[in-house]
Amino acid sequence: AQSVAQPEDQVNVAEGNPLTVKCTYSVSGNPYLFWYVQYPNRGLQFLLKYITGDNLVKGSYGFEAEFNKSQTSFHLKKPSALVSDSALYFCAVRDSGVNQFYFGTGTSLTVIP
Amino acid sequence: GAGVSQSPSNKVTEKGKDVELRCDPISGHTALYWYRQRLGQGLEFLIYFQGNSAPDKSGLPSDRFSAERTGESVSTLTIQRTQQEDSAVYLCASSFLTANTEAFFGQGTRLTVV
């Protein structure tokens, strides 16, 4: 069965510090992995995705994510956090055999000035 | 259109009334998804369309919920005899069928049942 886990409901980080939002996945076929961000009262916005190739993926707003096949992880990272990065972040996986998206439960990121 | 459009953006209804929520996906997107998001919570999958067919309806909470899609385009989510626990934001997303493509989300419909 396909699934995604975001082990942290809440992450707090000081402005200017590096941030990491964790995600692990379980999928039977080739994993296609996605990160989305949701600002208050908004829909989800696509940040980045891993399809194949380089394990470090770069996306919007300075975010990047590292795919680790052996650890089945796809952690979201940013070298220097901004207050405006405070939002809800969702990890998702899409199985190559099924067109369904499986979302994690979300991680609320707060960047403290 | 340029993005996924949902209407209305906000809906307040009385308990027991029926409501219809509309989603206009991105043109050419064969896959369409409905999710429910309660305040401060994650996404709850409701239903998935491939074209006009719904191969996965497993997330519909009860028989009060139904959805259809026509012309491989517009989708309508209908909630009959609304209850207060139906209050949530209903999100629609669309994508190409190719597994390596992302989904694009609408802004959602905030439903409040009073």
Tab-separated table of C-alpha atoms in Angstrom, chain B residues 11-103:
chain	number	residue	atom	x	y	z
B	11	LYS	CA	-20.904	28.904	1.246
B	12	VAL	CA	-23.006	29.176	4.374
B	13	THR	CA	-25.964	26.845	4.490
B	14	GLU	CA	-28.522	25.709	6.983
B	15	LYS	CA	-28.383	22.233	8.391
B	16	GLY	CA	-30.441	19.872	6.269
B	17	LYS	CA	-30.064	21.795	3.018
B	18	ASP	CA	-28.315	20.441	-0.065
B	19	VAL	CA	-25.224	22.135	-1.500
B	20	GLU	CA	-23.345	21.877	-4.781
B	21	LEU	CA	-19.679	22.696	-5.091
B	22	ARG	CA	-18.151	23.228	-8.490
B	23	CYS	CA	-14.661	22.614	-9.834
B	24	ASP	CA	-13.296	23.727	-13.197
B	25	PRO	CA	-10.005	21.899	-13.785
B	26	ILE	CA	-7.132	22.932	-15.963
B	27	SER	CA	-7.938	22.232	-19.585
B	28	GLY	CA	-6.552	18.882	-20.723
B	29	HIS	CA	-6.193	17.439	-17.233
B	30	THR	CA	-7.785	14.013	-17.291
B	31	ALA	CA	-7.450	13.350	-13.569
B	32	LEU	CA	-9.526	15.273	-11.038
B	33	TYR	CA	-9.521	14.917	-7.268
B	34	TRP	CA	-11.702	16.142	-4.408
B	35	TYR	CA	-10.360	16.501	-0.881
B	36	ARG	CA	-11.836	17.748	2.372
B	37	GLN	CA	-9.784	19.733	4.863
B	38	ARG	CA	-11.122	20.475	8.313
B	39	LEU	CA	-9.708	23.456	10.172
B	40	GLY	CA	-6.011	22.995	10.884
B	41	GLN	CA	-6.073	19.425	9.613
B	42	GLY	CA	-4.621	17.496	6.714
B	43	LEU	CA	-6.250	16.447	3.476
B	44	GLU	CA	-8.992	13.851	3.505
B	45	PHE	CA	-9.379	12.150	0.120
B	46	LEU	CA	-12.941	12.023	-1.141
B	47	ILE	CA	-13.025	10.908	-4.780
B	48	TYR	CA	-10.894	10.633	-7.886
B	49	PHE	CA	-12.016	10.977	-11.504
B	50	GLN	CA	-10.244	9.640	-14.549
B	51	GLY	CA	-12.048	11.309	-17.391
B	52	ASN	CA	-15.716	11.154	-16.485
B	53	SER	CA	-15.384	7.919	-14.539
B	54	ALA	CA	-14.682	7.623	-10.836
B	55	PRO	CA	-12.484	4.558	-10.261
B	56	ASP	CA	-12.028	5.464	-6.620
B	57	LYS	CA	-14.955	6.692	-4.530
B	58	SER	CA	-13.628	5.172	-1.355
B	59	GLY	CA	-13.273	8.439	0.475
B	60	LEU	CA	-16.864	9.635	0.275
B	61	PRO	CA	-17.931	9.778	3.948
B	62	SER	CA	-21.549	8.743	3.479
B	63	ASP	CA	-24.272	8.314	0.893
B	64	ARG	CA	-25.108	11.989	1.382
B	65	PHE	CA	-22.030	12.772	-0.681
B	66	SER	CA	-21.911	12.314	-4.439
B	67	ALA	CA	-19.895	13.707	-7.311
B	68	GLU	CA	-19.981	13.735	-11.043
B	69	ARG	CA	-17.864	14.965	-13.887
B	70	THR	CA	-18.970	15.745	-17.406
B	71	GLY	CA	-17.134	16.391	-20.655
B	72	GLU	CA	-13.889	15.453	-18.940
B	73	SER	CA	-14.094	18.914	-17.513
B	74	VAL	CA	-16.300	20.384	-14.822
B	75	SER	CA	-16.973	18.401	-11.685
B	76	THR	CA	-19.687	18.917	-9.097
B	77	LEU	CA	-19.585	17.647	-5.541
B	78	THR	CA	-23.034	17.454	-3.982
B	79	ILE	CA	-23.735	17.138	-0.294
B	80	GLN	CA	-27.320	16.325	0.599
B	81	ARG	CA	-28.970	17.057	3.929
B	82	THR	CA	-25.899	18.864	5.216
B	83	GLN	CA	-24.775	18.347	8.784
B	84	GLN	CA	-22.589	20.543	10.942
B	85	GLU	CA	-19.732	18.044	10.689
B	86	ASP	CA	-19.664	18.720	6.943
B	87	SER	CA	-18.234	22.170	7.674
B	88	ALA	CA	-14.784	22.247	6.099
B	89	VAL	CA	-12.837	23.494	3.124
B	90	TYR	CA	-13.388	21.373	0.033
B	91	LEU	CA	-10.394	21.334	-2.284
B	92	CYS	CA	-10.322	20.266	-5.895
B	93	ALA	CA	-7.171	19.373	-7.831
B	94	SER	CA	-6.435	18.273	-11.374
B	95	SER	CA	-3.505	16.718	-13.161
B	96	PHE	CA	-2.417	14.855	-16.235
B	97	LEU	CA	-2.631	11.083	-15.932
B	98	THR	CA	1.126	10.672	-16.294
B	99	ALA	CA	2.416	9.674	-12.876
B	100	ASN	CA	5.356	12.053	-12.882
B	101	THR	CA	3.185	15.158	-13.138
B	102	GLU	CA	2.010	17.249	-10.264
B	103	ALA	CA	-1.515	18.132	-9.278
